[in-house]
Amino acid sequence: MAAPAVRPPLGRFAAQHLVERNYLVYRRDWVVFVTGFLEPLLYLLSIGLGIQQLVDDFVLPDGTRISYTEFVAPAMLAASAMNGSLFDATFGVFFKLKYEKVYDAVLATPLRPVDVAVGELVWSLLRAAIYAAAFVAFMALLGLAESWWALLGPLAAVVIGYAFAGAGMALTTWMRSWQDFDFITLAVLPMFLFSATFFPLDRYPDAAQWLVQLTPLYHGVVLCRGLTTGAIGLEMLVAVGYLAVMGTIGLAVACRRLGALLLR
Amino acid sequence: MGGDEALVEARGLRKSYGAVEAVRGIDVTVRRGEAFGFLGPNGAGKSSTMRMIAAVSPPSGGTLRVLGMDPTDDGPAIRSRLGVCPQEDTLDSELTVRENLLVYGRFFGLSRPEVARRADELLAFVQLSDRAGARVEQLSGGLKRRLTVARSLINEPEMLMLDEPTTGLDPQARHLLWDRLFRLKQQGTTLLLTTHYMDEAEQLCDRLVVIDEGVIVAEGSPAQLIRDHSSREVCELRFGADDHQGVAERIQHLGERLEVLPDRLLVYAADGEAVAQAVHEGGLTPRSTLVRRSTLEDVFLHLTGRSLAE
Ligand SMILES: Nc1ncnc2c1ncn2[C@@H]1O[C@H](COP(=O)(O)OP(=O)(O)OP(=O)(O)O)[C@@H](O)[C@H]1O
Ligand SMILES: [Mg+2]
């Protein structure tokens, strides 16, 4: 009895096909894609045009003097990487998981839950990198990023996106309805305001400083600020480690949970 | 490639969801090239069984081999050679009709030119070529079903699995689909389908199992099942009065077997006309009398005491 011809196995990176699918969808909804650029830009403009007049320049630990806008701009870069990747990994994934049933169809093909999780993650990181590249270019144009290190801004956005998308996707697998997403908003908003985004860590009360340093966005801000100001330091390495571990744990949990939810 | 090669072999297969036992130990063998059906009422465990075979639902007990492999270990390899048409359409509503096929084909690792070629062929096959650019939401239920069938064929599967392929379709759409499935069968594709329509089972299946409450209650070809579990003919009697039980006792002896349904009595006999005549001669005047051949519906009624279409 001749065995039927076995088809060539899928490439090692089967998740790319899910990225392709998302690209097809977004190619049509380019408006959604473009709005992703706007949010951080608007923040930056409002600060650069308005608040900067009221605030003195900063002196960084290494002695460099920077304007308030230069101080806040990298934080906007980090925050937009967080928001963008969270949006894709939470709302986007929930919609496809519970309403569209996209993954039910995907898992009837050779793809596995890990391919779904990785595919969605890669997709959101691609977006984060593109937005970040545009934002850094804009910063350079306004003279807000004088250091060559700023070229690594998109890479920092990918690391930040990885952390938040991984964790967000993992949490999404426990969501029962859209209401549950309020918990994420509840965590994100204070983080946005108090992760040394708008004022430096040493201005926080002593007791709050260690709390701030525990949040992932704080580390994202440290990373971006180091790159755009050129004040490179060891704390950036710590930040990368923190974010990488957070993303990896999130991704591993998301894989398991997606498998349990979809392959019942 | 012998015609007796088993594509599916299940022994004592079980599936529970928490405390719910959906499949309670079934034995099934599906051979290459045959059209095999699961016939059963709502909640019988048909979809649960199909999902286990399609390697998207881990069995809770028993053994299962699909295409000679273990679905738990070799899911991707098995799925790459199956076509799956699930009970609920899972089309991608953010994509167009044609894009649905393109994207799905890519999931199987097909090259872009190859997948484009197949997509166009399949759209023609299910008569959807003129809707290629439409959004999926704009399709009617019947068209969606056809697209789902087309999608399930994109990888040229060895076995096509259809979970209630024609539920909700109008007779015309239904016959079109049956015709397409019949062609696939003639091309050598193994078909595995579930249905609760006896005519569908009779039309399409070489062999089927009747499944009820998670167990198999009968197995065979449609003709064989009817032979084994029913009489040749059935006399259906409707009486105006609701004293069906009383009437039943009076005419019990006229057939081999009698079923009392809410709206009618069924008398099973080799000669239905003779039964009808005897009823009249006995002084009873049913409001209507119908003599017909036995169907799988009767087999099901006999085996489970319940009607298939609720
Ligand atoms: N994911 C699930 N979680 C819990 N119970 C389930 C699940 N899927 C099915 N069941 C239960 O298992 C039993 C068998 O369901 P299944 O869908 O296999 O039946 P079916 O024969 O396909 O019915 P139908 O004709 O309605 O499609 C039912 O009692 C159903 O409620
Ligand atoms: Mg079902």
Coordinates of C-alpha atoms and ligand atoms in Angstrom, one line a residue:
Chain A
M1 CA 0.0 0.0 0.0
A2 CA 1.7 3.2 -1.2
A3 CA 1.7 6.0 1.3
P4 CA 0.1 9.1 0.0
A5 CA 2.6 11.8 -1.0
V6 CA 3.3 14.0 2.0
R7 CA 3.2 17.7 1.1
P8 CA 6.2 19.7 1.9
P9 CA 5.9 20.9 5.5
L10 CA 5.2 24.6 6.1
G11 CA 8.2 26.8 6.4
R12 CA 9.6 27.3 9.9
F13 CA 7.9 30.6 10.2
A14 CA 4.2 29.6 9.6
A15 CA 3.1 32.7 11.5
Q16 CA 4.1 34.9 8.6
H17 CA 0.9 33.9 6.8
L18 CA -1.2 35.4 9.6
V19 CA 0.8 38.6 9.2
E20 CA 0.0 38.5 5.5
R21 CA -3.7 38.2 6.3
N22 CA -3.6 41.2 8.6
Y23 CA -1.7 43.2 6.0
L24 CA -4.4 42.5 3.5
V25 CA -7.1 43.8 5.8
Y26 CA -5.2 46.9 6.8
R27 CA -4.3 47.7 3.2
R28 CA -7.9 48.5 2.8
D29 CA -8.4 50.3 6.1
W30 CA -5.5 52.6 5.7
V31 CA -7.3 55.3 7.7
V32 CA -6.9 53.2 10.8
F33 CA -3.3 52.8 9.9
V34 CA -2.7 56.5 9.5
T35 CA -4.4 57.5 12.8
G36 CA -1.7 55.5 14.5
F37 CA 0.8 58.2 13.5
L38 CA -1.3 61.1 14.7
E39 CA -1.8 60.4 18.4
P40 CA 1.8 60.8 19.6
L41 CA 2.4 63.7 17.1
L42 CA -0.5 65.6 18.6
Y43 CA 0.8 65.2 22.1
L44 CA 4.2 66.3 21.0
L45 CA 2.9 69.4 19.3
S46 CA 0.7 70.4 22.2
I47 CA 3.7 70.1 24.5
G48 CA 6.2 71.7 22.2
L49 CA 4.0 74.7 21.3
G50 CA 2.4 75.2 24.7
I51 CA 3.8 73.7 27.8
Q52 CA 7.5 74.2 26.9
Q53 CA 7.0 78.0 27.4
L54 CA 6.2 77.4 31.0
V55 CA 9.0 74.9 31.9
D56 CA 12.7 75.4 32.3
D57 CA 15.3 73.3 30.6
F58 CA 16.5 70.1 32.1
V59 CA 20.0 69.0 33.0
L60 CA 20.5 65.2 32.5
P61 CA 22.6 63.2 35.0
D62 CA 25.5 63.4 32.6
G63 CA 25.3 67.1 32.4
T64 CA 23.6 67.6 29.0
R65 CA 21.0 70.3 28.8
I66 CA 17.7 69.5 27.1
S67 CA 14.4 71.4 26.6
Y68 CA 11.2 70.1 28.1
T69 CA 10.0 68.9 24.7
E70 CA 13.2 66.9 24.2
F71 CA 12.5 65.4 27.6
V72 CA 8.9 64.4 26.9
A73 CA 9.2 63.4 23.2
P74 CA 10.9 60.0 23.9
A75 CA 8.2 59.3 26.5
M76 CA 5.6 59.8 23.8
L77 CA 7.5 57.4 21.6
A78 CA 7.4 54.8 24.4
A79 CA 3.8 55.4 25.2
S80 CA 2.7 55.2 21.6
A81 CA 4.5 51.9 21.2
M82 CA 2.7 50.7 24.3
N83 CA -0.8 51.9 23.2
G84 CA -0.4 50.7 19.6
S85 CA 0.7 47.2 20.4
L86 CA -1.8 46.9 23.3
F87 CA -4.6 47.8 20.9
D88 CA -3.7 45.1 18.4
A89 CA -3.0 42.5 21.0
T90 CA -6.1 43.1 23.1
F91 CA -9.1 44.5 21.2
G92 CA -7.8 43.1 17.9
V93 CA -7.2 39.6 19.2
F94 CA -10.4 39.5 21.2
F95 CA -12.5 40.5 18.2
K96 CA -10.9 37.8 16.1
L97 CA -11.1 35.3 18.9
K98 CA -14.7 35.8 20.1
Y99 CA -16.6 37.5 17.3
E100 CA -14.9 36.9 13.9
K101 CA -13.8 33.3 14.8
V102 CA -10.8 33.9 12.6
Y103 CA -8.6 31.6 14.6
D104 CA -11.1 28.7 14.5
A105 CA -10.5 28.8 10.7
V106 CA -6.8 29.3 11.0
L107 CA -6.4 26.3 13.3
A108 CA -8.1 24.0 10.9
T109 CA -5.0 24.5 8.7
P110 CA -1.5 23.3 9.6
L111 CA -1.0 26.4 11.8
R112 CA -0.8 26.0 15.6
P113 CA -1.8 28.2 18.5
V114 CA 1.8 29.3 18.8
D115 CA 1.7 30.5 15.1
V116 CA -1.4 32.5 15.9
A117 CA 0.1 34.1 18.9
V118 CA 3.4 34.8 17.2
G119 CA 1.7 36.0 14.0
E120 CA -0.4 38.6 15.9
L121 CA 2.6 39.7 17.9
V122 CA 4.9 40.1 14.9
W123 CA 2.1 42.1 13.2
S124 CA 1.7 44.5 16.0
L125 CA 5.5 44.9 16.3
L126 CA 5.7 45.7 12.6
R127 CA 3.2 48.5 13.1
A128 CA 5.0 49.7 16.2
A129 CA 8.3 49.9 14.3
I130 CA 6.8 51.8 11.4
Y131 CA 5.0 54.3 13.6
A132 CA 8.2 54.8 15.7
A133 CA 10.3 55.3 12.6
A134 CA 7.9 58.1 11.5
F135 CA 7.9 59.6 14.9
V136 CA 11.7 59.6 15.3
A137 CA 12.0 61.2 11.8
F138 CA 9.6 63.9 12.9
M139 CA 11.6 64.4 16.1
A140 CA 14.8 64.8 14.1
L141 CA 13.1 67.3 11.9
L142 CA 12.2 69.4 14.9
G143 CA 15.6 69.1 16.3
L144 CA 14.4 67.0 19.2
A145 CA 16.7 64.0 18.5
E146 CA 20.2 65.1 17.9
S147 CA 21.9 61.8 18.8
W148 CA 22.6 59.1 16.2
W149 CA 21.4 56.7 18.8
A150 CA 17.9 57.9 18.0
L151 CA 18.1 55.7 14.9
L152 CA 17.5 52.8 17.2
G153 CA 14.2 54.3 18.3
P154 CA 12.1 51.9 16.2
L155 CA 14.0 49.0 17.7
A156 CA 13.2 50.3 21.2
A157 CA 9.5 50.5 20.1
V158 CA 9.7 46.9 19.1
V159 CA 11.0 45.9 22.5
I160 CA 8.3 47.9 24.3
G161 CA 5.7 46.6 21.9
Y162 CA 6.8 43.0 22.6
A163 CA 6.3 43.4 26.3
F164 CA 2.9 45.0 26.1
A165 CA 1.6 42.9 23.2
G166 CA 2.7 39.7 24.9
A167 CA 1.1 40.6 28.2
G168 CA -2.0 42.1 26.6
M169 CA -2.6 39.0 24.5
A170 CA -2.2 36.8 27.6
L171 CA -4.7 38.9 29.5
T172 CA -7.1 39.0 26.6
T173 CA -7.6 35.2 26.7
W174 CA -9.3 35.7 30.1
M175 CA -11.6 38.5 28.9
R176 CA -15.3 37.6 28.9
S177 CA -16.7 40.8 27.4
W178 CA -15.7 44.2 26.2
Q179 CA -16.3 45.6 29.7
D180 CA -13.4 43.6 31.0
F181 CA -11.1 45.7 28.9
D182 CA -11.7 48.6 31.3
F183 CA -9.2 46.9 33.6
I184 CA -6.5 47.4 31.0
T185 CA -7.4 51.1 30.6
L186 CA -7.4 51.3 34.3
A187 CA -3.8 50.1 34.4
V188 CA -2.6 52.0 31.3
L189 CA -3.8 55.5 32.1
P190 CA -1.9 56.0 35.4
M191 CA 1.1 54.3 33.8
F192 CA 1.0 56.8 31.0
L193 CA 0.8 59.7 33.4
F194 CA 3.3 58.5 36.1
S195 CA 6.1 56.6 34.4
A196 CA 8.5 59.5 34.5
T197 CA 6.8 60.5 31.3
F198 CA 6.1 64.1 32.1
F199 CA 8.5 64.8 34.9
P200 CA 11.7 63.0 36.0
L201 CA 11.8 60.2 38.5
D202 CA 13.6 62.3 41.3
R203 CA 10.6 64.6 41.5
Y204 CA 8.3 61.8 42.7
P205 CA 8.0 61.3 46.4
D206 CA 10.5 58.8 47.7
A207 CA 7.9 56.2 48.4
A208 CA 6.5 56.4 44.9
Q209 CA 9.8 56.2 43.2
W210 CA 10.3 52.5 43.6
L211 CA 6.7 51.9 42.5
V212 CA 7.3 53.9 39.3
Q213 CA 10.4 51.9 38.6
L214 CA 8.3 48.7 38.8
T215 CA 6.1 49.7 35.9
P216 CA 7.0 48.5 32.4
L217 CA 6.3 51.8 30.8
Y218 CA 8.9 53.4 33.0
H219 CA 11.5 51.1 31.5
G220 CA 10.2 51.8 28.0
V221 CA 10.7 55.5 28.7
V222 CA 14.2 55.0 30.1
L223 CA 15.1 53.2 26.9
C224 CA 13.7 55.7 24.5
R225 CA 15.0 58.7 26.4
G226 CA 18.5 57.3 26.5
L227 CA 18.4 56.8 22.8
T228 CA 17.0 60.2 21.7
T229 CA 19.1 62.2 24.1
G230 CA 22.2 60.1 23.6
A231 CA 22.6 59.7 27.3
I232 CA 23.3 56.0 27.1
G233 CA 23.5 54.1 30.4
L234 CA 23.4 50.7 32.0
E235 CA 19.8 51.2 33.2
M236 CA 18.8 50.8 29.5
L237 CA 20.1 47.3 29.5
V238 CA 18.0 46.6 32.6
A239 CA 15.0 48.1 30.8
V240 CA 15.5 45.8 27.8
G241 CA 15.9 42.8 30.1
Y242 CA 12.7 43.7 32.0
L243 CA 10.7 44.2 28.8
A244 CA 12.0 41.1 27.1
V245 CA 11.1 38.9 30.1
M246 CA 7.7 40.4 30.4
G247 CA 6.9 39.9 26.7
T248 CA 8.2 36.3 26.7
I249 CA 6.2 35.3 29.7
G250 CA 3.1 36.9 28.2
L251 CA 3.7 35.1 24.9
A252 CA 4.1 31.8 26.5
V253 CA 0.9 32.2 28.5
A254 CA -1.0 33.4 25.5
C255 CA 0.1 30.4 23.5
R256 CA -1.1 28.0 26.1
R257 CA -4.3 29.8 26.7
L258 CA -5.2 30.1 23.0
G259 CA -4.6 26.4 22.6
A260 CA -6.9 25.6 25.6
L261 CA -9.6 28.0 24.3
L262 CA -9.6 27.0 20.7
L263 CA -8.6 23.3 20.7
R264 CA -11.4 22.2 23.1
Chain B
M1 CA -3.5 2.3 -3.0
G2 CA -6.0 -0.3 -2.0
G3 CA -9.6 0.8 -1.7
D4 CA -9.5 -0.6 1.8
E5 CA -6.9 1.8 3.2
A6 CA -8.4 3.2 6.4
L7 CA -8.2 7.0 6.6
V8 CA -9.9 7.2 10.0
E9 CA -9.8 4.5 12.6
A10 CA -11.5 5.2 15.9
R11 CA -11.8 2.7 18.7
G12 CA -13.8 3.5 21.9
L13 CA -13.4 7.2 21.1
R14 CA -14.7 9.5 23.8
K15 CA -15.2 13.2 24.3
S16 CA -16.3 15.0 27.4
Y17 CA -16.6 18.7 28.2
G18 CA -16.4 18.8 31.9
A19 CA -19.3 16.7 33.1
V20 CA -21.0 16.5 29.7
E21 CA -20.2 13.3 27.9
A22 CA -20.7 14.2 24.2
V23 CA -19.2 11.1 22.7
R24 CA -19.3 7.9 24.7
G25 CA -17.1 5.3 23.0
I26 CA -17.6 5.0 19.3
D27 CA -15.8 2.7 16.8
V28 CA -15.6 4.1 13.3
T29 CA -13.5 3.1 10.3
V30 CA -13.6 5.3 7.2
R31 CA -11.9 3.9 4.0
R32 CA -10.2 5.8 1.2
G33 CA -12.6 6.8 -1.5
E34 CA -15.9 6.3 0.4
A35 CA -18.5 8.7 1.4
F36 CA -19.2 8.2 5.0
G37 CA -21.9 9.8 7.1
F38 CA -22.8 10.5 10.7
L39 CA -26.6 10.7 11.0
G40 CA -28.1 11.9 14.2
P41 CA -30.3 14.4 16.0
N42 CA -29.1 17.6 17.7
G43 CA -26.6 17.0 20.4
A44 CA -25.8 13.5 19.3
G45 CA -22.1 14.2 19.3
K46 CA -21.6 14.5 15.5
S47 CA -19.6 17.8 15.6
S48 CA -17.6 16.6 18.6
T49 CA -16.5 13.6 16.6
M50 CA -15.8 15.5 13.5
R51 CA -13.6 18.0 15.4
M52 CA -11.6 15.2 17.0
I53 CA -11.0 13.7 13.6
A54 CA -10.0 17.1 12.2
A55 CA -7.3 17.3 14.9
V56 CA -8.7 20.4 16.5
S57 CA -10.1 18.8 19.6
P58 CA -8.2 16.4 21.8
P59 CA -10.0 13.1 22.5
S60 CA -10.9 12.4 26.1
G61 CA -10.5 8.6 25.7
G62 CA -10.1 5.7 23.3
T63 CA -7.8 5.6 20.3
L64 CA -7.9 7.6 17.1
R65 CA -5.8 7.4 14.0
V66 CA -6.3 9.8 11.1
L67 CA -4.4 9.3 7.8
G68 CA -2.3 6.8 9.8
M69 CA -1.2 9.5 12.3
D70 CA -2.1 10.4 15.9
P71 CA -4.1 13.7 15.9
T72 CA -2.6 14.7 19.3
D73 CA 1.0 14.5 18.1
D74 CA 0.7 15.1 14.3
G75 CA -2.1 17.7 14.2
P76 CA -0.5 20.0 11.6
A77 CA 0.5 17.1 9.3
I78 CA -3.0 15.7 9.4
R79 CA -4.7 19.1 8.9
S80 CA -2.5 19.8 5.9
R81 CA -4.2 16.9 4.1
L82 CA -7.8 17.5 5.3
G83 CA -10.5 19.9 4.0
V84 CA -12.8 21.1 6.7
C85 CA -16.2 22.7 6.4
P86 CA -17.3 23.4 9.9
Q87 CA -20.9 23.5 11.1
E88 CA -20.7 27.3 11.6
D89 CA -19.2 29.2 8.8
T90 CA -15.8 30.7 9.9
L91 CA -15.2 32.8 6.8
D92 CA -13.1 35.9 7.3
S93 CA -15.5 38.8 7.1
E94 CA -12.8 41.4 6.8
L95 CA -11.7 39.9 3.5
T96 CA -13.3 39.6 0.1
V97 CA -14.6 36.3 -1.3
R98 CA -11.5 35.7 -3.3
E99 CA -9.1 36.9 -0.6
N100 CA -10.7 34.3 1.7
L101 CA -9.4 31.6 -0.6
L102 CA -6.0 33.2 -1.1
V103 CA -5.3 33.7 2.6
Y104 CA -6.5 30.3 3.5
G105 CA -4.4 28.7 0.8
R106 CA -1.3 30.5 2.1
F107 CA -2.0 28.9 5.5
F108 CA -1.3 25.6 3.8
G109 CA 2.1 26.9 2.5
L110 CA 1.0 27.1 -1.1
S111 CA 2.8 29.6 -3.3
R112 CA 1.1 32.8 -4.3
P113 CA 0.7 31.9 -8.0
E114 CA -0.5 28.4 -7.1
V115 CA -3.1 29.7 -4.7
A116 CA -4.3 32.3 -7.1
R117 CA -4.8 29.6 -9.8
R118 CA -6.7 27.3 -7.4
A119 CA -8.8 30.1 -6.0
D120 CA -10.1 31.0 -9.5
E121 CA -10.8 27.4 -10.3
L122 CA -12.7 26.8 -7.1
L123 CA -14.7 30.0 -7.4
A124 CA -15.8 28.6 -10.8
F125 CA -16.5 25.2 -9.3
V126 CA -18.9 26.6 -6.7
Q127 CA -20.3 29.2 -9.2
L128 CA -19.1 32.2 -7.3
S129 CA -16.7 33.7 -9.9
D130 CA -18.9 36.8 -10.4
R131 CA -18.8 37.5 -6.7
A132 CA -15.0 37.3 -6.3
G133 CA -14.6 40.9 -5.2
A134 CA -17.6 41.0 -2.8
R135 CA -17.2 41.3 0.9
V136 CA -18.2 38.1 2.7
E137 CA -20.9 40.0 4.7
Q138 CA -22.8 40.7 1.5
L139 CA -23.2 37.0 0.8
S140 CA -26.4 35.0 1.6
G141 CA -26.2 32.0 3.8
G142 CA -26.2 29.7 0.8
L143 CA -23.4 31.5 -0.9
K144 CA -21.3 31.6 2.3
R145 CA -21.7 27.8 2.5
R146 CA -20.5 27.4 -1.1
L147 CA -17.5 29.6 -0.3
T148 CA -16.8 27.6 2.8
V149 CA -16.8 24.4 0.6
A150 CA -14.5 26.1 -1.9
R151 CA -12.2 27.2 0.9
S152 CA -12.0 23.7 2.3
L153 CA -10.8 22.4 -1.1
I154 CA -7.9 24.9 -1.6
N155 CA -5.3 22.3 -0.4
E156 CA -6.7 19.5 -2.6
P157 CA -7.5 17.5 0.5
E158 CA -7.5 13.7 0.5
M159 CA -10.5 13.7 2.8
L160 CA -13.2 16.4 2.9
M161 CA -15.1 16.8 6.2
L162 CA -18.4 18.5 6.0
D163 CA -20.4 19.2 9.2
E164 CA -24.0 19.7 8.1
P165 CA -23.1 21.0 4.7
T166 CA -26.6 22.0 3.6
T167 CA -28.4 23.0 6.8
G168 CA -30.3 26.2 6.2
L169 CA -30.0 26.0 2.4
D170 CA -32.9 26.2 0.0
P171 CA -33.6 23.1 -2.2
Q172 CA -31.8 24.6 -5.2
A173 CA -28.7 25.5 -3.3
R174 CA -28.8 22.1 -1.7
H175 CA -28.9 20.2 -4.9
L176 CA -26.0 22.3 -6.4
L177 CA -23.9 21.4 -3.3
W178 CA -24.8 17.8 -3.5
D179 CA -23.9 17.8 -7.2
R180 CA -20.5 19.3 -6.4
L181 CA -19.9 16.8 -3.6
F182 CA -20.8 14.0 -5.9
R183 CA -18.3 15.1 -8.4
L184 CA -15.6 15.3 -5.8
K185 CA -16.4 11.8 -4.7
Q186 CA -16.1 10.6 -8.3
Q187 CA -12.7 12.2 -8.5
G188 CA -11.7 10.0 -5.5
T189 CA -12.0 12.4 -2.6
T190 CA -13.0 10.7 0.6
L191 CA -16.1 12.4 2.1
L192 CA -17.0 12.5 5.7
L193 CA -20.1 14.3 6.5
T194 CA -22.7 14.8 9.2
T195 CA -26.3 15.5 8.7
H196 CA -29.7 15.2 10.2
Y197 CA -31.4 15.0 6.8
M198 CA -32.1 11.5 5.9
D199 CA -32.4 12.4 2.2
E200 CA -29.0 13.9 2.3
A201 CA -27.6 10.7 3.9
E202 CA -29.3 8.6 1.3
Q203 CA -28.1 10.7 -1.6
L204 CA -24.5 11.0 -0.6
C205 CA -23.4 8.3 1.7
D206 CA -22.1 4.9 0.8
R207 CA -22.0 4.0 4.4
L208 CA -23.2 5.7 7.5
V209 CA -23.6 5.3 11.2
V210 CA -26.6 6.4 13.1
I211 CA -25.5 8.1 16.3
D212 CA -27.6 9.1 19.3
E213 CA -26.5 10.4 22.6
G214 CA -22.9 9.8 21.9
V215 CA -23.2 6.2 20.9
I216 CA -23.5 4.4 17.6
V217 CA -26.9 2.7 17.3
A218 CA -26.6 1.2 13.8
E219 CA -24.2 1.1 10.9
G220 CA -24.4 0.2 7.2
S221 CA -25.3 1.4 3.8
P222 CA -28.6 3.4 3.6
A223 CA -30.3 0.5 1.8
Q224 CA -29.0 -2.1 4.3
L225 CA -30.0 0.0 7.3
I226 CA -33.6 0.2 6.0
R227 CA -33.6 -3.5 5.3
D228 CA -32.4 -4.4 8.7
H229 CA -34.3 -1.9 10.8
S230 CA -37.5 -1.2 9.0
S231 CA -40.2 -2.8 6.9
R232 CA -40.3 -2.3 3.1
E233 CA -43.3 0.0 3.3
V234 CA -45.0 2.3 5.8
C235 CA -48.7 3.3 6.0
E236 CA -49.1 6.8 7.5
L237 CA -52.5 7.4 9.0
R238 CA -53.9 10.7 10.4
F239 CA -57.1 10.7 12.4
G240 CA -59.0 13.8 13.3
A241 CA -59.7 12.7 16.9
D242 CA -56.8 12.8 19.3
D243 CA -57.5 9.3 20.4
H244 CA -54.5 8.0 18.6
Q245 CA -53.6 5.6 21.4
G246 CA -57.1 4.0 21.3
V247 CA -56.9 3.6 17.5
A248 CA -53.4 2.3 17.7
E249 CA -54.6 -0.6 19.9
R250 CA -57.3 -1.5 17.4
I251 CA -54.9 -1.6 14.4
Q252 CA -51.8 -2.9 16.1
H253 CA -52.1 -6.3 14.5
L254 CA -52.2 -5.0 10.9
G255 CA -48.4 -4.4 10.6
E256 CA -45.1 -5.7 11.9
R257 CA -44.7 -2.6 14.1
L258 CA -46.5 0.6 14.9
E259 CA -45.3 4.0 16.0
V260 CA -47.5 6.6 17.5
L261 CA -46.4 10.2 16.7
P262 CA -48.1 13.3 17.9
D263 CA -49.9 13.9 14.6
R264 CA -50.0 10.5 13.0
L265 CA -49.7 6.7 13.3
L266 CA -47.1 4.8 11.3
V267 CA -47.8 1.2 10.5
Y268 CA -44.8 -0.7 9.2
A269 CA -45.6 -3.6 6.8
A270 CA -44.3 -5.2 3.7
D271 CA -47.5 -4.2 1.9
G272 CA -48.7 -0.8 2.9
E273 CA -51.7 -0.7 0.7
A274 CA -53.0 -3.9 2.3
V275 CA -52.8 -2.2 5.7
A276 CA -54.6 0.9 4.4
Q277 CA -57.4 -1.3 3.1
A278 CA -57.7 -3.3 6.3
V279 CA -58.0 -0.1 8.3
H280 CA -60.9 1.0 6.1
E281 CA -62.5 -2.4 6.3
G282 CA -62.2 -2.4 10.1
G283 CA -64.6 0.6 10.1
L284 CA -62.0 3.3 10.8
T285 CA -61.9 6.4 8.6
P286 CA -58.6 8.2 8.8
R287 CA -58.6 11.8 7.6
S288 CA -55.6 11.0 5.4
T289 CA -53.7 7.9 4.4
L290 CA -50.3 7.8 2.8
V291 CA -48.4 4.7 1.7
R292 CA -44.6 5.1 1.1
R293 CA -41.3 3.3 1.2
S294 CA -39.4 3.2 4.4
T295 CA -36.6 5.8 4.8
L296 CA -33.7 6.3 7.2
E297 CA -36.1 8.5 9.2
D298 CA -38.0 5.3 10.0
V299 CA -34.8 3.5 10.9
F300 CA -34.0 6.3 13.3
L301 CA -37.4 6.3 14.8
H302 CA -37.2 2.6 15.4
L303 CA -33.8 2.6 16.9
T304 CA -34.2 5.5 19.2
G305 CA -37.9 6.0 19.6
R306 CA -37.4 9.6 18.5
S307 CA -37.9 11.5 15.4
L308 CA -34.8 12.9 13.6
A309 CA -36.0 16.3 12.6
E310 CA -37.3 17.9 15.7
Ligands
LIG1 N1 -17.4 23.3 23.7 C1 -18.4 22.6 24.4 N2 -18.5 22.8 25.7 C2 -19.4 22.1 26.4 N3 -20.3 21.3 25.9 C3 -20.3 21.0 24.6 C4 -19.3 21.7 23.7 N4 -19.5 21.3 22.5 C5 -20.5 20.4 22.5 N5 -21.0 20.3 23.8 C6 -22.1 19.4 24.2 O1 -21.8 18.1 23.7 C7 -23.0 17.5 23.2 C8 -22.8 17.0 21.8 O2 -22.6 18.2 21.0 P1 -22.3 18.1 19.4 O3 -22.1 19.6 19.0 O4 -21.1 17.2 19.2 O5 -23.6 17.5 18.8 P2 -24.1 17.5 17.3 O6 -24.5 16.1 17.0 O7 -23.1 18.1 16.4 O8 -25.4 18.4 17.4 P3 -26.1 19.4 16.3 O9 -26.9 18.5 15.3 O10 -26.9 20.2 17.1 O11 -24.9 20.1 15.6 C9 -24.1 18.5 23.4 O12 -24.8 18.1 24.6 C10 -23.4 19.8 23.5 O13 -24.1 20.6 24.3
MG2 MG -23.1 19.7 15.2

